[in-house]
Amino acid sequence: MGVHETKTFKSGNSEAVRLPKEFAFGPGTPVRLERDGDAVVIRPVPVEDPEEARRTLKRLIADLNAIGRPGVVQKREPIEFPNRPGLS
């Protein structure tokens, strides 16, 4: 791929860089930005396998069910807020 030099530009309130065709990820690809000293690293966000996500969620639910429901829930005293004129 080699090295390619470009310049930053203003896009709204952000600073932006155009990626040349050789460096493109494709439109709509989610990316993660990481700063490493004075370098910025751009990596595509790994696409999560829906089946693995479902298995992970099922394990989480099983773990929460294993903990069990809480016993008695204690009631708190009501919170009294000070009267501060001018604030809603």
CSV table of N, CA and C in Angstrom, one decimal:
chain,number,residue,atom,x,y,z
A,1,MET,N,0.8,-1.2,0.0
A,1,MET,CA,0.0,0.0,0.0
A,1,MET,C,0.9,1.3,0.0
A,2,GLY,N,1.9,1.2,0.7
A,2,GLY,CA,2.8,2.4,0.7
A,2,GLY,C,2.4,3.5,1.6
A,3,VAL,N,3.0,4.6,1.4
A,3,VAL,CA,2.8,5.8,2.2
A,3,VAL,C,2.0,6.8,1.4
A,4,HIS,N,1.1,7.5,1.9
A,4,HIS,CA,0.3,8.5,1.2
A,4,HIS,C,0.2,9.8,2.1
A,5,GLU,N,0.5,10.9,1.6
A,5,GLU,CA,0.4,12.1,2.4
A,5,GLU,C,-0.8,12.9,2.0
A,6,THR,N,-1.5,13.5,3.0
A,6,THR,CA,-2.6,14.4,2.7
A,6,THR,C,-2.7,15.5,3.8
A,7,LYS,N,-3.7,16.3,3.8
A,7,LYS,CA,-3.9,17.3,4.8
A,7,LYS,C,-5.2,17.2,5.5
A,8,THR,N,-5.3,17.6,6.7
A,8,THR,CA,-6.5,17.7,7.4
A,8,THR,C,-7.3,18.8,6.9
A,9,PHE,N,-8.7,18.8,7.1
A,9,PHE,CA,-9.5,19.9,6.8
A,9,PHE,C,-10.7,20.0,7.8
A,10,LYS,N,-11.3,21.1,7.8
A,10,LYS,CA,-12.4,21.3,8.8
A,10,LYS,C,-13.7,20.8,8.2
A,11,SER,N,-14.4,20.0,9.0
A,11,SER,CA,-15.8,19.5,8.6
A,11,SER,C,-16.7,19.7,9.7
A,12,GLY,N,-17.5,20.8,9.7
A,12,GLY,CA,-18.3,21.2,10.8
A,12,GLY,C,-17.4,21.6,11.9
A,13,ASN,N,-17.6,21.0,13.1
A,13,ASN,CA,-16.7,21.3,14.3
A,13,ASN,C,-15.6,20.3,14.4
A,14,SER,N,-15.5,19.4,13.4
A,14,SER,CA,-14.4,18.4,13.5
A,14,SER,C,-13.3,18.6,12.5
A,15,GLU,N,-12.2,18.0,12.8
A,15,GLU,CA,-11.1,18.0,11.9
A,15,GLU,C,-11.2,16.6,11.1
A,16,ALA,N,-11.0,16.6,9.8
A,16,ALA,CA,-11.2,15.4,9.1
A,16,ALA,C,-10.0,15.1,8.1
A,17,VAL,N,-10.0,13.9,7.6
A,17,VAL,CA,-9.0,13.5,6.7
A,17,VAL,C,-9.7,12.6,5.6
A,18,ARG,N,-9.4,12.8,4.4
A,18,ARG,CA,-9.9,11.9,3.3
A,18,ARG,C,-9.0,10.7,3.2
A,19,LEU,N,-9.6,9.5,3.2
A,19,LEU,CA,-8.8,8.3,3.0
A,19,LEU,C,-8.7,8.0,1.5
A,20,PRO,N,-7.5,7.9,1.0
A,20,PRO,CA,-7.4,7.5,-0.4
A,20,PRO,C,-8.0,6.2,-0.7
A,21,LYS,N,-8.3,5.9,-1.9
A,21,LYS,CA,-9.0,4.6,-2.3
A,21,LYS,C,-8.2,3.4,-1.8
A,22,GLU,N,-6.9,3.5,-1.8
A,22,GLU,CA,-6.1,2.3,-1.3
A,22,GLU,C,-6.3,2.0,0.1
A,23,PHE,N,-6.7,3.0,0.9
A,23,PHE,CA,-6.9,2.9,2.4
A,23,PHE,C,-8.3,2.8,2.8
A,24,ALA,N,-9.2,2.8,1.8
A,24,ALA,CA,-10.7,2.8,2.2
A,24,ALA,C,-11.1,1.5,2.8
A,25,PHE,N,-12.1,1.7,3.7
A,25,PHE,CA,-12.8,0.6,4.4
A,25,PHE,C,-14.1,0.2,3.7
A,26,GLY,N,-14.6,1.2,3.0
A,26,GLY,CA,-16.0,1.0,2.4
A,26,GLY,C,-17.0,1.9,3.1
A,27,PRO,N,-17.9,2.4,2.4
A,27,PRO,CA,-18.9,3.3,3.0
A,27,PRO,C,-19.7,2.7,4.1
A,28,GLY,N,-19.9,3.4,5.2
A,28,GLY,CA,-20.7,2.9,6.3
A,28,GLY,C,-20.0,2.0,7.3
A,29,THR,N,-18.7,1.7,7.0
A,29,THR,CA,-17.9,0.8,7.9
A,29,THR,C,-17.7,1.4,9.2
A,30,PRO,N,-18.1,0.8,10.3
A,30,PRO,CA,-17.8,1.4,11.6
A,30,PRO,C,-16.3,1.2,11.9
A,31,VAL,N,-15.6,2.3,12.4
A,31,VAL,CA,-14.2,2.3,12.7
A,31,VAL,C,-13.9,2.7,14.1
A,32,ARG,N,-12.8,2.3,14.6
A,32,ARG,CA,-12.4,2.7,16.0
A,32,ARG,C,-11.1,3.5,15.8
A,33,LEU,N,-11.0,4.7,16.5
A,33,LEU,CA,-9.9,5.5,16.4
A,33,LEU,C,-9.1,5.4,17.8
A,34,GLU,N,-7.8,5.2,17.7
A,34,GLU,CA,-7.0,5.1,18.9
A,34,GLU,C,-5.8,6.1,18.7
A,35,ARG,N,-5.4,6.8,19.7
A,35,ARG,CA,-4.3,7.7,19.7
A,35,ARG,C,-3.1,6.9,20.3
A,36,ASP,N,-2.0,6.9,19.6
A,36,ASP,CA,-0.8,6.2,20.1
A,36,ASP,C,0.3,7.2,20.0
A,37,GLY,N,0.5,8.1,21.0
A,37,GLY,CA,1.5,9.2,21.0
A,37,GLY,C,1.0,10.2,20.0
A,38,ASP,N,1.8,10.5,19.0
A,38,ASP,CA,1.4,11.5,18.0
A,38,ASP,C,0.8,10.8,16.7
A,39,ALA,N,0.5,9.5,16.8
A,39,ALA,CA,-0.1,8.8,15.7
A,39,ALA,C,-1.6,8.5,16.0
A,40,VAL,N,-2.4,8.4,15.0
A,40,VAL,CA,-3.8,8.0,15.2
A,40,VAL,C,-4.0,6.8,14.3
A,41,VAL,N,-4.5,5.7,15.0
A,41,VAL,CA,-4.7,4.4,14.3
A,41,VAL,C,-6.2,4.3,14.1
A,42,ILE,N,-6.5,3.9,12.8
A,42,ILE,CA,-7.9,3.7,12.5
A,42,ILE,C,-8.0,2.2,12.2
A,43,ARG,N,-9.0,1.5,12.9
A,43,ARG,CA,-9.2,0.1,12.6
A,43,ARG,C,-10.7,-0.1,12.5
A,44,PRO,N,-11.1,-1.0,11.6
A,44,PRO,CA,-12.5,-1.4,11.5
A,44,PRO,C,-12.9,-2.1,12.8
A,45,VAL,N,-14.2,-1.8,13.2
A,45,VAL,CA,-14.7,-2.4,14.4
A,45,VAL,C,-15.1,-3.8,14.0
A,46,PRO,N,-14.6,-4.9,14.7
A,46,PRO,CA,-15.0,-6.2,14.3
A,46,PRO,C,-16.5,-6.4,14.4
A,47,VAL,N,-17.0,-7.0,13.3
A,47,VAL,CA,-18.5,-7.3,13.3
A,47,VAL,C,-18.8,-8.5,14.2
A,48,GLU,N,-19.7,-8.3,15.0
A,48,GLU,CA,-20.0,-9.4,16.0
A,48,GLU,C,-20.9,-10.4,15.3
A,49,ASP,N,-20.6,-11.7,15.6
A,49,ASP,CA,-21.4,-12.8,15.1
A,49,ASP,C,-22.7,-12.8,15.9
A,50,PRO,N,-23.9,-12.7,15.2
A,50,PRO,CA,-25.2,-12.6,16.0
A,50,PRO,C,-25.4,-13.9,16.8
A,51,GLU,N,-25.0,-15.0,16.4
A,51,GLU,CA,-25.2,-16.3,17.1
A,51,GLU,C,-24.3,-16.2,18.4
A,52,GLU,N,-23.1,-15.7,18.3
A,52,GLU,CA,-22.2,-15.6,19.5
A,52,GLU,C,-22.8,-14.6,20.5
A,53,ALA,N,-23.3,-13.5,19.9
A,53,ALA,CA,-23.9,-12.5,20.8
A,53,ALA,C,-25.1,-13.1,21.6
A,54,ARG,N,-25.9,-13.9,20.9
A,54,ARG,CA,-27.1,-14.6,21.5
A,54,ARG,C,-26.6,-15.5,22.6
A,55,ARG,N,-25.6,-16.3,22.3
A,55,ARG,CA,-25.0,-17.3,23.3
A,55,ARG,C,-24.5,-16.5,24.5
A,56,THR,N,-23.8,-15.4,24.3
A,56,THR,CA,-23.3,-14.6,25.4
A,56,THR,C,-24.4,-14.0,26.3
A,57,LEU,N,-25.5,-13.6,25.6
A,57,LEU,CA,-26.6,-13.0,26.4
A,57,LEU,C,-27.3,-14.1,27.2
A,58,LYS,N,-27.4,-15.3,26.6
A,58,LYS,CA,-28.0,-16.4,27.3
A,58,LYS,C,-27.2,-16.8,28.6
A,59,ARG,N,-25.8,-16.8,28.4
A,59,ARG,CA,-25.0,-17.1,29.5
A,59,ARG,C,-25.1,-16.0,30.6
A,60,LEU,N,-25.2,-14.8,30.2
A,60,LEU,CA,-25.4,-13.7,31.2
A,60,LEU,C,-26.7,-13.8,31.9
A,61,ILE,N,-27.8,-14.2,31.2
A,61,ILE,CA,-29.1,-14.3,31.9
A,61,ILE,C,-29.0,-15.5,32.9
A,62,ALA,N,-28.4,-16.6,32.5
A,62,ALA,CA,-28.2,-17.8,33.3
A,62,ALA,C,-27.4,-17.4,34.6
A,63,ASP,N,-26.4,-16.6,34.4
A,63,ASP,CA,-25.6,-16.2,35.6
A,63,ASP,C,-26.4,-15.3,36.5
A,64,LEU,N,-27.2,-14.4,36.0
A,64,LEU,CA,-28.0,-13.5,36.8
A,64,LEU,C,-29.1,-14.4,37.5
A,65,ASN,N,-29.7,-15.3,36.8
A,65,ASN,CA,-30.7,-16.2,37.5
A,65,ASN,C,-30.0,-17.0,38.6
A,66,ALA,N,-28.8,-17.4,38.4
A,66,ALA,CA,-28.1,-18.2,39.5
A,66,ALA,C,-27.9,-17.4,40.7
A,67,ILE,N,-27.7,-16.1,40.6
A,67,ILE,CA,-27.5,-15.2,41.7
A,67,ILE,C,-28.8,-15.2,42.6
A,68,GLY,N,-29.9,-15.3,41.9
A,68,GLY,CA,-31.2,-15.3,42.6
A,68,GLY,C,-31.8,-13.9,42.8
A,69,ARG,N,-33.0,-13.8,43.2
A,69,ARG,CA,-33.7,-12.6,43.4
A,69,ARG,C,-33.3,-12.0,44.8
A,70,PRO,N,-33.3,-10.7,44.9
A,70,PRO,CA,-32.9,-10.1,46.2
A,70,PRO,C,-34.0,-10.4,47.2
A,71,GLY,N,-33.7,-10.4,48.4
A,71,GLY,CA,-34.6,-10.7,49.5
A,71,GLY,C,-35.6,-9.4,49.7
A,72,VAL,N,-35.5,-8.8,50.8
A,72,VAL,CA,-36.3,-7.7,51.1
A,72,VAL,C,-35.6,-6.4,50.6
A,73,VAL,N,-36.4,-5.6,49.9
A,73,VAL,CA,-35.9,-4.3,49.4
A,73,VAL,C,-36.2,-3.3,50.5
A,74,GLN,N,-35.1,-2.6,50.9
A,74,GLN,CA,-35.3,-1.6,52.0
A,74,GLN,C,-35.9,-0.3,51.4
A,75,LYS,N,-36.7,0.4,52.2
A,75,LYS,CA,-37.2,1.6,51.7
A,75,LYS,C,-36.3,2.7,52.2
A,76,ARG,N,-36.1,3.7,51.4
A,76,ARG,CA,-35.3,4.9,51.8
A,76,ARG,C,-36.2,6.0,52.3
A,77,GLU,N,-35.5,6.8,53.1
A,77,GLU,CA,-36.2,8.0,53.6
A,77,GLU,C,-36.3,8.9,52.4
A,78,PRO,N,-37.4,9.7,52.3
A,78,PRO,CA,-37.5,10.6,51.2
A,78,PRO,C,-36.4,11.7,51.2
A,79,ILE,N,-36.0,12.0,50.0
A,79,ILE,CA,-34.9,13.0,49.8
A,79,ILE,C,-35.6,14.4,49.8
A,80,GLU,N,-35.1,15.3,50.7
A,80,GLU,CA,-35.6,16.6,50.7
A,80,GLU,C,-34.6,17.5,50.0
A,81,PHE,N,-35.1,18.2,49.0
A,81,PHE,CA,-34.2,19.1,48.2
A,81,PHE,C,-34.4,20.5,48.8
A,82,PRO,N,-33.3,21.2,48.9
A,82,PRO,CA,-33.4,22.6,49.4
A,82,PRO,C,-34.1,23.5,48.4
A,83,ASN,N,-34.8,24.5,49.0
A,83,ASN,CA,-35.5,25.5,48.1
A,83,ASN,C,-34.5,26.4,47.6
A,84,ARG,N,-34.3,26.4,46.3
A,84,ARG,CA,-33.3,27.3,45.6
A,84,ARG,C,-34.0,28.2,44.6
A,85,PRO,N,-34.3,29.4,45.0
A,85,PRO,CA,-35.1,30.3,44.1
A,85,PRO,C,-34.3,30.4,42.7
A,86,GLY,N,-35.1,30.4,41.7
A,86,GLY,CA,-34.6,30.6,40.3
A,86,GLY,C,-34.3,29.3,39.6
A,87,LEU,N,-34.2,28.2,40.4
A,87,LEU,CA,-34.0,26.9,39.8
A,87,LEU,C,-35.2,26.1,39.8
A,88,SER,N,-35.5,25.3,38.7
A,88,SER,CA,-36.7,24.5,38.7
A,88,SER,C,-36.4,23.1,39.1
